[in-house]
XYZ file of C-alpha atoms in Angstrom:
372
model
C 13.859 24.697 -27.745
C 12.381 24.699 -24.192
C 14.374 24.657 -20.832
C 12.526 22.435 -18.696
C 14.907 22.813 -15.775
C 18.026 24.829 -14.884
C 19.447 24.831 -11.524
C 21.299 23.073 -8.759
C 19.903 19.775 -7.406
C 20.999 17.709 -4.437
C 22.764 14.326 -5.093
C 23.429 11.427 -2.911
C 25.493 8.427 -3.795
C 26.168 10.319 -7.032
C 22.569 9.773 -8.247
C 19.809 11.875 -9.813
C 16.672 10.377 -11.620
C 13.972 11.132 -14.239
C 10.878 9.254 -13.281
C 7.489 8.958 -14.660
C 6.566 6.300 -12.009
C 8.844 4.804 -9.408
C 12.606 5.418 -8.843
C 14.646 2.692 -10.454
C 17.439 0.485 -9.090
C 20.844 0.888 -10.518
C 21.418 -2.625 -11.761
C 17.942 -2.793 -13.634
C 18.733 0.732 -15.058
C 21.743 -0.407 -16.768
C 20.800 -3.889 -17.722
C 22.143 -4.793 -21.185
C 23.499 -1.302 -21.845
C 26.999 -0.452 -23.270
C 26.894 3.150 -22.024
C 27.100 3.975 -18.269
C 26.227 7.521 -16.792
C 22.573 7.486 -17.968
C 20.622 4.287 -17.429
C 17.509 3.888 -19.480
C 16.894 0.165 -19.545
C 13.706 0.499 -17.316
C 10.767 1.789 -19.294
C 9.600 5.341 -18.142
C 13.031 5.982 -15.877
C 16.311 7.291 -16.281
C 19.261 6.851 -13.668
C 21.700 9.667 -13.939
C 25.323 9.416 -12.429
C 27.345 12.389 -11.179
C 30.917 12.695 -9.993
C 29.851 14.302 -6.749
C 28.907 11.722 -4.047
C 26.882 13.876 -1.698
C 26.275 17.582 -2.399
C 24.763 19.987 -5.079
C 25.333 19.818 -8.834
C 24.083 22.290 -11.670
C 22.083 20.662 -14.270
C 20.099 21.909 -17.234
C 17.149 19.924 -18.896
C 16.138 20.818 -22.370
C 13.670 19.544 -24.854
C 14.319 20.031 -28.453
C 11.953 19.608 -31.515
C 14.544 17.792 -33.478
C 18.087 16.250 -32.803
C 20.248 19.204 -31.546
C 23.882 19.918 -32.179
C 26.342 17.556 -30.547
C 28.581 20.131 -28.964
C 31.204 17.570 -28.269
C 34.149 20.051 -27.903
C 32.169 21.506 -24.826
C 31.741 18.309 -22.982
C 34.136 15.722 -21.561
C 31.735 12.759 -21.573
C 28.439 12.113 -23.604
C 26.015 9.157 -23.659
C 22.673 8.708 -25.454
C 19.746 6.353 -24.464
C 16.222 6.110 -25.627
C 13.208 7.050 -23.095
C 9.525 6.924 -23.044
C 7.457 8.116 -20.225
C 4.874 5.953 -18.881
C 2.729 8.612 -17.512
C 2.189 12.264 -17.947
C 3.944 12.980 -14.614
C 7.726 13.159 -15.596
C 9.914 14.600 -12.828
C 13.598 15.231 -12.202
C 14.108 13.552 -8.769
C 16.555 14.004 -6.176
C 17.816 11.081 -4.280
C 16.143 11.797 -0.946
C 14.132 14.969 -1.169
C 12.860 17.369 -3.923
C 11.520 16.840 -7.461
C 10.875 19.023 -10.184
C 8.362 18.625 -13.062
C 9.652 18.464 -16.636
C 6.315 18.498 -18.667
C 7.385 15.931 -21.173
C 4.518 14.095 -23.241
C 4.100 10.488 -23.447
C 6.107 9.906 -26.629
C 9.390 8.258 -27.514
C 12.613 10.449 -26.886
C 16.234 10.107 -27.625
C 18.287 11.491 -24.563
C 21.871 12.901 -24.573
C 23.434 13.214 -21.381
C 26.440 15.631 -21.327
C 28.880 15.610 -18.372
C 31.821 17.746 -17.549
C 34.141 17.623 -14.514
C 33.302 14.355 -13.122
C 36.732 13.457 -12.169
C 37.341 16.598 -10.223
C 34.230 16.219 -8.387
C 34.346 12.366 -7.866
C 33.698 11.598 -4.048
C 33.678 15.269 -3.322
C 30.994 17.308 -1.505
C 29.456 20.094 -3.469
C 28.274 23.148 -1.594
C 25.054 25.179 -2.674
C 26.230 28.468 -4.049
C 30.005 27.395 -4.247
C 31.941 27.325 -7.479
C 30.690 24.597 -9.860
C 33.280 21.745 -10.023
C 30.951 19.842 -12.639
C 28.105 20.465 -14.736
C 25.594 18.495 -16.465
C 23.252 18.953 -19.397
C 20.216 16.477 -20.419
C 18.633 17.135 -23.836
C 15.445 15.376 -25.047
C 14.131 15.118 -28.579
C 11.438 13.031 -30.373
C 12.998 9.922 -31.994
C 12.111 6.220 -32.398
C 13.929 3.785 -29.864
C 17.567 2.900 -30.741
C 20.294 1.236 -28.713
C 22.328 3.317 -26.276
C 25.768 4.540 -27.050
C 28.914 6.244 -25.717
C 29.182 9.405 -27.814
C 32.430 10.569 -26.163
C 34.412 9.310 -23.167
C 37.179 11.347 -21.413
C 37.052 10.896 -17.500
C 37.920 7.866 -15.572
C 34.469 8.027 -13.886
C 32.775 7.713 -17.227
C 35.158 4.710 -17.992
C 34.288 3.179 -14.656
C 30.589 3.395 -15.154
C 30.670 2.245 -18.840
C 32.458 -0.917 -17.528
C 29.831 -1.333 -14.893
C 27.103 -1.098 -17.441
C 28.721 -3.659 -19.653
C 28.751 -6.106 -16.864
C 25.063 -6.098 -16.298
C 23.064 -9.029 -17.896
C 20.378 -7.994 -20.243
C 17.112 -7.167 -18.870
C 13.792 -8.496 -19.867
C 12.600 -8.012 -23.536
C 9.374 -5.815 -24.082
C 7.553 -8.937 -24.746
C 8.791 -10.501 -21.568
C 7.957 -7.477 -19.602
C 4.574 -7.348 -21.158
C 4.027 -11.019 -20.177
C 5.149 -10.402 -16.573
C 2.862 -7.467 -16.251
C -0.206 -9.481 -17.720
C 0.591 -12.330 -15.324
C 0.717 -9.737 -12.463
C -2.418 -8.282 -13.475
C -4.173 -11.715 -13.564
C -2.696 -12.710 -10.095
C -4.105 -9.358 -8.655
C -7.441 -9.992 -10.422
C -7.523 -13.577 -8.883
C -6.703 -12.397 -5.403
C -9.399 -9.671 -5.637
C -11.992 -12.374 -6.707
C -10.841 -14.686 -3.955
C -11.182 -11.813 -1.402
C -14.618 -10.989 -2.975
C -15.863 -14.601 -2.621
C -14.640 -14.687 0.945
C -16.662 -11.581 1.837
C -19.856 -12.701 0.130
C -19.460 -11.416 -3.225
C -18.094 -7.855 -2.538
C -14.715 -6.526 -1.425
C -14.559 -5.406 2.105
C -13.903 -1.655 3.184
C -10.557 -0.711 4.699
C -12.246 -0.829 8.157
C -13.465 -4.344 7.748
C -9.865 -5.251 6.558
C -8.527 -3.636 9.575
C -10.574 -5.586 12.006
C -10.636 -8.829 10.200
C -7.663 -10.245 11.939
C -8.823 -9.017 15.387
C -12.399 -10.502 15.361
C -13.358 -13.317 17.648
C -13.908 -16.795 16.279
C -15.783 -19.680 17.630
C -15.256 -23.459 17.274
C -17.789 -24.746 14.586
C -17.949 -21.258 12.977
C -14.651 -20.958 10.917
C -15.738 -18.187 8.682
C -17.386 -16.078 11.563
C -20.239 -13.710 11.043
C -19.281 -13.335 7.260
C -20.037 -17.079 6.742
C -23.519 -16.685 8.240
C -24.740 -13.395 6.815
C -22.251 -11.494 4.753
C -24.855 -8.852 3.614
C -25.416 -7.925 7.200
C -21.705 -7.640 8.110
C -21.272 -5.131 5.147
C -24.379 -3.288 6.359
C -23.129 -3.018 9.808
C -19.837 -1.846 8.615
C -21.696 1.015 6.734
C -23.632 2.016 9.755
C -22.616 4.852 12.065
C -20.416 4.142 15.190
C -23.347 4.941 17.306
C -25.475 2.425 15.475
C -22.899 -0.099 15.841
C -22.280 0.446 19.573
C -26.122 0.218 20.131
C -26.068 -3.071 18.198
C -23.300 -4.437 20.289
C -25.268 -3.782 23.412
C -28.319 -5.187 22.023
C -26.586 -8.374 20.912
C -25.023 -8.672 24.402
C -28.622 -8.516 25.901
C -29.890 -10.950 23.434
C -27.024 -13.471 24.120
C -27.605 -13.419 27.750
C -31.456 -13.832 27.531
C -30.877 -16.777 25.209
C -28.309 -18.399 27.460
C -30.552 -17.903 30.415
C -28.185 -15.557 32.217
C -29.962 -12.277 32.220
C -31.873 -12.745 35.699
C -28.505 -13.495 37.441
C -27.965 -10.288 39.714
C -24.363 -9.825 38.572
C -24.927 -10.487 35.002
C -28.007 -7.960 35.048
C -25.734 -5.657 36.691
C -23.148 -5.994 34.034
C -25.826 -5.404 31.362
C -26.965 -2.157 32.911
C -23.169 -1.017 33.244
C -22.839 -1.798 29.488
C -25.945 0.201 28.593
C -24.472 3.285 30.802
C -21.051 3.011 29.140
C -19.480 2.265 32.691
C -16.607 -0.212 33.433
C -17.892 -3.562 34.695
C -17.968 -4.319 38.306
C -16.914 -7.733 39.815
C -16.870 -10.362 38.684
C -17.116 -9.259 35.036
C -14.117 -6.767 35.548
C -11.571 -9.583 35.490
C -11.548 -12.929 33.096
C -10.431 -15.090 36.208
C -13.100 -13.768 38.497
C -15.514 -14.322 35.794
C -14.438 -17.737 35.433
C -14.777 -18.575 38.933
C -18.270 -17.098 39.218
C -19.293 -18.970 36.133
C -18.052 -22.232 37.547
C -19.371 -21.666 41.183
C -22.720 -20.041 40.627
C -25.356 -22.470 40.419
C -27.735 -20.190 38.496
C -25.371 -20.673 35.491
C -26.549 -23.490 33.515
C -23.850 -26.023 33.256
C -23.118 -29.079 30.781
C -22.999 -32.597 32.105
C -19.303 -32.373 32.769
C -19.949 -29.424 35.151
C -18.650 -26.561 32.918
C -20.868 -23.924 31.492
C -22.382 -24.820 28.248
C -21.453 -23.278 24.860
C -24.389 -20.812 24.948
C -23.318 -19.620 28.229
C -19.660 -19.292 27.339
C -20.816 -17.287 24.058
C -22.983 -15.109 26.201
C -20.192 -14.115 28.488
C -18.091 -13.501 25.307
C -20.741 -11.271 24.002
C -20.693 -9.140 27.150
C -16.901 -8.558 26.927
C -17.079 -8.095 23.173
C -19.780 -5.419 23.273
C -17.717 -3.266 25.554
C -14.548 -3.274 23.196
C -13.306 0.254 22.272
C -13.737 -0.237 18.418
C -17.526 0.040 17.881
C -17.296 -2.036 14.584
C -15.343 -4.943 16.242
C -17.711 -4.745 19.166
C -20.806 -5.072 17.083
C -19.479 -7.766 14.865
C -18.106 -9.912 17.668
C -20.965 -9.326 20.023
C -23.398 -10.285 17.432
C -21.577 -13.559 16.465
C -21.472 -14.413 20.022
C -25.357 -14.038 20.167
C -25.664 -16.190 17.098
C -23.492 -18.915 18.777
C -25.867 -18.788 21.602
C -28.608 -19.701 19.067
C -26.161 -22.548 17.869
C -25.652 -20.367 14.731
C -28.941 -21.521 13.238
C -30.394 -17.827 13.380
C -31.926 -16.486 10.468
C -34.633 -15.145 12.810
C -31.936 -13.297 14.907
C -30.704 -11.592 11.837
C -34.059 -10.591 10.733
C -34.559 -9.197 14.278
C -31.348 -7.139 13.875
C -32.630 -5.734 10.565
C -36.045 -4.718 12.116
C -34.491 -3.196 15.134
C -31.658 -1.469 13.309
C -32.964 -0.216 9.970
C -29.583 0.933 9.017
C -28.575 -2.589 8.623
C -31.695 -3.741 6.607
C -29.986 -2.817 3.251
C -26.475 -3.916 2.356
C -24.545 -1.222 0.647
C -24.024 -1.618 -3.150
C -21.411 -4.185 -3.882
C -18.002 -2.590 -4.927
C -16.525 -4.709 -7.806
C -12.960 -4.224 -9.148
C -12.794 -3.206 -12.778
C -9.311 -4.518 -12.976
C -9.037 -7.133 -15.617
């Protein structure tokens, strides 16, 4: 016999757990059981109930090589359930704080939960170091699965929880649980594959996922830069923040040159400020001032309707985007804006990026999921 744990644990809502993965819910733990007090309906988890609502209770956990003596005369309430860990990380877990390793192997066990003093402690608060009002013993031994059972019932608390358990509808069968897990894996695999397809055949990094919803979009380019050159997007993501910032500045210059704005004094001044890392001076410091300048300055090329054309709108966007605090977002947004100034027909622009910034010339190796 091995003592896996002996001491006081803190309980809240009269609950302690043995877990080899997540903490179970009350209803699921007792689904289809006849016995209350120890819920074992969820694989890899036990839900233990105590008389004390909130406080500390003494409990001993033992592992036996074979079925131990019943000791029915020493305990008021005894129940049995079956248990099989789903990982090698089995712990005795308190409701809201501590956990204690139990070092149980991944094999099938029979579990006997012994309780004494539940009625005296019911809804009372237990104090650490005070006299023990109640006591618990949990014993494990190797055994094939078998139905749960009430071995001994004495307390009103036990009677209440046995009645509760018998009102719970049966949980899923092992076959139903296996099918649900299979479907969940299949759905996850499908979602991952869809994400890979959306990102050019590889999963995005966490950084790309973080900025994805914040990236600028342009009419006529619904997939953004990923739809134009996904490999380049991943390569930019893998570049250093300094390289990303340099690329953002380069893209702003390239956009302004393509849109015919770089010779306008206040645009040229803004590009110089961008290169120096300085805040923009008017009119680039305020969107409304910029709009007024873009409409009123005859040097800004306009469409037939008198508004700045799309290349010019995109170039102004590139100026703003290149100054964004996040260097990855700045690089991706500014480069997309530069691509829009080329009417998004721009393999030569992306080839120029790769020549100018060698770190972007080779996309990182694709990270495919092994989950099936």
